[in-house]
Amino acid sequence: MIRLTDKEFNDIVAYIKGNYGINLTNKRQLIESRMQSVLLGKGMNNFSDYFNLIKQNKSDEITAMLNKLTTNHTYFYREPAHFNFLKNTILPMQEKTNARRDIRIWSAGCSSGEEAYTAIMTMMDYFGLKRAGWDFRILATDISLKAMEAAKHGLYGTESLKDIPKAWEQRYFNKQGENLFELKDEVRNQVLFKRLNLMEPFSFRQPFDLIFCRNVMIYFDQPTKNALINKFYDVLKPGGYLFIGHSETVQRDTSKFLYVEPSVYQKGSVSICR
Ligand SMILES: C[S@@+](CC[C@H](N)C(=O)[O-])C[C@H]1O[C@@H](n2cnc3c(N)ncnc32)[C@H](O)[C@@H]1O
């Protein structure tokens, strides 16, 4: 087994946290065990050589490493309470108040796309025949190009569809053999995938009505989460919503978000005195 020296370990922890927010402080054994095959495959016998390679060839090699150390696991209709909230609260409100008939959503940390596509299906299902008058598009971003390549192909196994309503499986997918489903173009074409590191400054032309950032901040330490949540606040419209994972929280004393229900937060529509 190739071991990390203390210096190598401290260097890589600082580099990954500084650039990607991901906190690997307690993951020494995980790094050693999961990276063995990668180092051996490159004919390397120490971590310093590998880290030098990473620093030269940032985006490809680093995301391959982050893929090994974090999880891209996701599936359609994960944490359905959010899609019910979208259908039962946000969309009826948009219908009443949004004269422009456009809804902007961001899936931040989208992995292989199931979250963004589920939101599109929820909206297609809600609007039905009235859909033609509406412009709803989703920006889906991640640091993992590999996960987003899979998302763009739109091919999924049965495991990813296990929680999806049966009617949606028939309506929005073409079955391609026993265990493979192809997402229909009418859903696929509504999502724009882009590589975006959440640690970098945001620059968007228009603010969002809704941001999903679910099961992403689990890798970040508290100050990193607080800073990111404040950045999300700044790019939401007044009255816009933030959905986080059900195991995650927004600290009320460091954020301006209003608590709505577990894992759902709202940017107040009037400025709030604190
Ligand atoms: C477990 S997946 C979450 C997928 C989906 N949001 C869900 O809840 O099922 C976490 C994703 O966060 C991404 N991620 C981690 N750190 C990131 C960063 N600094 N910038 C952008 N994406 C990041 C990972 O690449 C991974 O695809």
Coordinates of C-alpha atoms and ligand atoms in Angstrom, one line a residue:
M1 CA 0.0 0.0 0.0
I2 CA 1.4 3.4 -0.9
R3 CA 1.1 5.7 2.1
L4 CA 0.6 9.4 2.4
T5 CA 3.4 11.3 4.3
D6 CA 2.1 13.9 6.7
K7 CA 3.3 16.7 4.4
E8 CA 1.5 15.1 1.3
F9 CA -1.7 14.7 3.3
N10 CA -1.7 18.3 4.7
D11 CA -0.9 19.7 1.2
I12 CA -3.7 17.8 -0.5
V13 CA -6.2 18.6 2.2
A14 CA -5.4 22.3 1.9
Y15 CA -5.4 22.3 -1.9
I16 CA -8.7 20.6 -2.2
K17 CA -10.4 22.6 0.5
G18 CA -9.0 25.9 -0.9
N19 CA -10.1 25.2 -4.4
Y20 CA -13.2 23.0 -4.1
G21 CA -14.4 23.5 -0.6
I22 CA -14.3 19.8 0.1
N23 CA -13.0 18.9 3.5
L24 CA -10.9 15.8 3.5
T25 CA -9.4 16.4 7.0
N26 CA -10.6 13.0 8.4
K27 CA -10.2 11.1 5.1
R28 CA -6.6 10.1 5.2
Q29 CA -7.3 6.3 5.0
L30 CA -10.0 6.9 2.3
I31 CA -7.5 8.9 0.1
E32 CA -4.9 6.1 0.5
S33 CA -7.2 3.2 -0.2
R34 CA -9.3 4.8 -3.0
M35 CA -6.3 6.3 -4.8
Q36 CA -4.1 3.2 -4.9
S37 CA -5.3 1.9 -8.2
V38 CA -5.0 5.3 -9.8
L39 CA -1.4 5.7 -8.7
L40 CA -0.5 2.2 -9.7
G41 CA -2.2 2.7 -13.1
K42 CA 0.0 5.7 -13.7
G43 CA 3.2 3.7 -12.6
M44 CA 3.7 6.0 -9.6
N45 CA 4.9 4.9 -6.2
N46 CA 4.3 8.1 -4.1
F47 CA 1.5 10.6 -3.7
S48 CA 3.8 13.7 -4.4
D49 CA 4.2 12.7 -8.0
Y50 CA 0.4 12.4 -8.4
F51 CA -0.3 15.7 -6.7
N52 CA 2.2 17.4 -9.0
L53 CA 0.3 16.0 -12.0
I54 CA -3.0 17.2 -10.5
K55 CA -1.7 20.7 -10.1
Q56 CA -0.5 20.8 -13.7
N57 CA -3.6 19.3 -15.3
K58 CA -6.4 20.7 -13.1
S59 CA -9.8 20.0 -14.4
D60 CA -9.6 16.4 -15.8
E61 CA -7.3 14.8 -13.2
I62 CA -8.7 16.6 -10.2
T63 CA -12.3 15.7 -11.0
A64 CA -11.2 12.1 -11.5
M65 CA -9.7 12.2 -8.1
L66 CA -12.8 14.0 -6.5
N67 CA -15.0 11.4 -8.1
K68 CA -13.1 8.7 -6.3
L69 CA -13.3 10.5 -2.9
T70 CA -16.8 11.9 -3.0
T71 CA -20.0 10.4 -4.3
N72 CA -22.0 11.3 -7.4
H73 CA -24.8 9.0 -6.4
T74 CA -28.2 10.4 -7.2
Y75 CA -31.6 9.2 -8.6
F76 CA -34.8 10.5 -10.0
Y77 CA -37.4 11.9 -7.6
R78 CA -35.0 11.9 -4.7
E79 CA -36.5 13.6 -1.6
P80 CA -39.9 13.9 -3.2
A81 CA -41.1 16.6 -0.6
H82 CA -39.2 19.1 -2.7
F83 CA -40.9 18.2 -5.9
N84 CA -44.3 18.3 -4.1
F85 CA -43.4 21.7 -2.8
L86 CA -42.6 22.9 -6.3
K87 CA -45.9 21.5 -7.6
N88 CA -48.2 22.5 -4.7
T89 CA -46.7 25.9 -3.6
I90 CA -44.2 27.4 -6.1
L91 CA -45.9 26.7 -9.4
P92 CA -49.4 27.8 -8.3
M93 CA -47.8 31.0 -6.9
Q94 CA -45.9 31.5 -10.2
E95 CA -49.2 31.1 -12.2
K96 CA -50.9 33.8 -10.1
T97 CA -48.0 36.3 -10.0
N98 CA -45.6 35.8 -12.8
A99 CA -46.8 37.8 -15.8
R100 CA -43.5 37.1 -17.8
R101 CA -44.3 33.3 -17.6
D102 CA -40.7 32.4 -17.1
I103 CA -39.2 30.3 -14.4
R104 CA -35.5 30.0 -13.8
I105 CA -34.1 27.1 -11.8
W106 CA -30.5 26.1 -10.9
S107 CA -29.5 22.6 -10.0
A108 CA -26.2 23.3 -8.2
G109 CA -24.2 20.0 -7.8
C110 CA -26.4 18.2 -10.3
S111 CA -24.2 15.1 -10.8
S112 CA -25.8 13.0 -13.5
G113 CA -28.8 15.2 -14.0
E114 CA -31.7 13.3 -12.3
E115 CA -32.6 16.2 -10.0
A116 CA -32.8 18.7 -12.8
Y117 CA -34.8 16.3 -15.0
T118 CA -37.2 15.5 -12.2
A119 CA -37.9 19.2 -11.7
I120 CA -38.6 19.5 -15.5
M121 CA -41.0 16.6 -15.4
T122 CA -42.7 18.1 -12.4
M123 CA -43.3 21.3 -14.3
M124 CA -44.3 19.5 -17.5
D125 CA -46.8 17.5 -15.5
Y126 CA -48.1 20.5 -13.7
F127 CA -48.6 22.8 -16.7
G128 CA -49.9 20.0 -19.0
L129 CA -51.6 21.6 -22.0
K130 CA -50.9 25.2 -20.6
R131 CA -47.2 24.6 -21.0
A132 CA -46.8 26.3 -24.3
G133 CA -47.2 29.8 -22.7
W134 CA -44.4 29.1 -20.3
D135 CA -40.6 29.3 -20.5
F136 CA -39.1 27.1 -17.9
R137 CA -35.4 26.2 -18.2
I138 CA -32.9 24.7 -15.8
L139 CA -29.2 25.4 -15.5
A140 CA -27.5 22.3 -14.1
T141 CA -23.9 22.6 -12.9
D142 CA -21.3 20.4 -11.3
I143 CA -17.5 20.1 -11.1
S144 CA -17.6 16.6 -12.5
L145 CA -17.6 16.6 -16.3
K146 CA -17.9 12.8 -16.3
A147 CA -21.2 13.0 -14.4
M148 CA -22.6 15.7 -16.6
E149 CA -21.6 13.7 -19.8
A150 CA -23.8 10.9 -18.5
A151 CA -26.6 13.5 -17.8
K152 CA -26.4 14.8 -21.4
H153 CA -26.7 11.3 -22.8
G154 CA -29.8 10.8 -20.8
L155 CA -29.5 7.0 -20.5
Y156 CA -30.4 5.6 -17.1
G157 CA -30.6 2.2 -15.5
T158 CA -33.6 0.8 -13.5
E159 CA -32.0 1.7 -10.2
S160 CA -32.1 5.5 -11.0
L161 CA -35.8 5.2 -11.9
K162 CA -36.9 3.2 -8.9
D163 CA -38.8 6.1 -7.2
I164 CA -40.3 7.7 -10.2
P165 CA -44.1 7.5 -10.7
K166 CA -44.9 4.7 -13.2
A167 CA -46.8 7.0 -15.4
W168 CA -43.7 9.3 -15.7
E169 CA -41.6 6.3 -16.7
Q170 CA -43.9 5.7 -19.6
R171 CA -44.4 9.3 -20.5
Y172 CA -40.9 10.7 -20.3
F173 CA -38.6 7.7 -21.2
N174 CA -38.2 5.3 -24.1
K175 CA -37.3 1.8 -22.9
Q176 CA -34.1 0.5 -24.4
G177 CA -33.9 -3.1 -23.4
E178 CA -34.4 -4.8 -20.1
N179 CA -32.7 -2.4 -17.7
L180 CA -32.1 0.8 -19.7
F181 CA -34.2 3.9 -20.2
E182 CA -33.6 6.8 -22.5
L183 CA -34.9 10.2 -21.5
K184 CA -37.1 11.8 -24.2
D185 CA -35.7 14.9 -25.9
E186 CA -38.6 17.0 -24.8
V187 CA -37.2 16.7 -21.2
R188 CA -33.5 16.6 -22.1
N189 CA -33.6 19.8 -24.2
Q190 CA -34.9 21.9 -21.2
V191 CA -31.7 21.5 -19.2
L192 CA -28.4 23.3 -19.9
F193 CA -25.4 21.6 -18.3
K194 CA -22.3 23.6 -17.4
R195 CA -19.2 23.0 -15.4
L196 CA -19.1 25.3 -12.4
N197 CA -17.1 25.1 -9.2
L198 CA -19.3 26.4 -6.4
M199 CA -16.3 27.9 -4.7
E200 CA -15.7 30.4 -7.5
P201 CA -17.6 33.7 -7.7
F202 CA -21.0 33.5 -9.4
S203 CA -21.9 35.6 -12.4
F204 CA -25.4 35.1 -13.8
R205 CA -27.3 37.4 -16.1
Q206 CA -30.6 36.9 -14.3
P207 CA -31.5 35.8 -10.8
F208 CA -33.2 32.4 -10.1
D209 CA -36.7 31.6 -8.8
L210 CA -35.4 28.3 -7.2
I211 CA -32.0 26.8 -6.4
F212 CA -31.5 23.1 -5.6
C213 CA -28.3 22.4 -3.8
R214 CA -28.9 19.1 -2.2
N215 CA -26.4 16.6 -0.8
V216 CA -23.5 18.7 -2.0
M217 CA -22.6 20.8 1.1
I218 CA -22.1 17.6 3.2
Y219 CA -18.5 17.8 2.0
F220 CA -17.9 21.4 3.1
D221 CA -17.0 22.7 6.6
Q222 CA -19.4 25.2 8.3
P223 CA -17.7 28.5 7.2
T224 CA -17.6 27.2 3.6
K225 CA -21.3 26.3 3.8
N226 CA -22.3 29.7 5.3
A227 CA -20.4 31.6 2.6
L228 CA -22.0 29.5 -0.2
I229 CA -25.5 29.9 1.3
N230 CA -25.0 33.7 1.3
K231 CA -23.9 33.5 -2.4
F232 CA -27.1 31.6 -3.2
Y233 CA -29.1 34.3 -1.4
D234 CA -27.6 36.9 -3.6
V235 CA -28.5 35.2 -6.9
L236 CA -32.1 34.4 -6.0
K237 CA -35.1 36.7 -6.8
P238 CA -36.9 38.2 -3.8
G239 CA -39.3 35.5 -2.7
G240 CA -37.2 32.8 -4.4
Y241 CA -36.5 29.4 -2.7
L242 CA -33.4 27.3 -1.8
F243 CA -33.8 23.5 -1.4
I244 CA -31.0 21.7 0.5
G245 CA -30.7 18.0 1.3
H246 CA -32.9 16.7 4.2
S247 CA -29.8 15.9 6.3
E248 CA -28.5 19.4 5.9
T249 CA -29.3 22.7 7.6
V250 CA -28.9 26.5 7.1
Q251 CA -27.7 28.2 10.2
R252 CA -30.2 30.8 11.0
D253 CA -27.8 33.2 12.7
T254 CA -25.5 33.4 9.7
S255 CA -28.0 33.6 6.9
K256 CA -30.8 36.0 5.8
F257 CA -32.9 33.1 4.5
L258 CA -36.4 32.5 6.1
Y259 CA -37.0 28.9 7.2
V260 CA -40.1 27.5 5.4
E261 CA -40.1 23.8 6.3
P262 CA -37.3 21.2 6.7
S263 CA -34.7 21.8 4.0
V264 CA -36.7 24.6 2.3
Y265 CA -35.7 28.2 2.7
Q266 CA -36.9 31.4 1.2
K267 CA -35.4 34.8 0.4
G268 CA -37.8 37.3 1.9
S269 CA -39.7 39.5 -0.6
V270 CA -39.1 42.6 1.6
S271 CA -35.8 43.4 3.3
I272 CA -35.7 41.9 6.8
C273 CA -34.3 43.9 9.7
R274 CA -32.0 41.7 11.7
Ligands
LIG1 C1 -24.2 13.4 -4.1 S1 -24.1 14.4 -5.5 C2 -25.7 15.3 -5.3 C3 -26.6 15.2 -6.6 C4 -28.0 15.7 -6.4 N1 -27.9 17.1 -6.1 C5 -28.8 15.0 -5.4 O1 -29.1 15.5 -4.3 O2 -29.1 13.8 -5.6 C6 -23.0 15.7 -5.0 C7 -22.4 16.4 -6.2 O3 -21.7 17.6 -5.7 C8 -20.7 17.9 -6.6 N2 -19.7 18.9 -6.0 C9 -19.0 18.7 -4.9 N3 -18.2 19.8 -4.7 C10 -18.5 20.7 -5.6 C11 -18.1 22.0 -6.0 N4 -17.1 22.6 -5.3 N5 -18.6 22.6 -7.0 C12 -19.6 22.0 -7.8 N6 -20.0 20.8 -7.5 C13 -19.5 20.1 -6.5 C14 -20.1 16.5 -6.8 O4 -19.3 16.5 -8.0 C15 -21.3 15.6 -6.9 O5 -21.7 15.4 -8.2

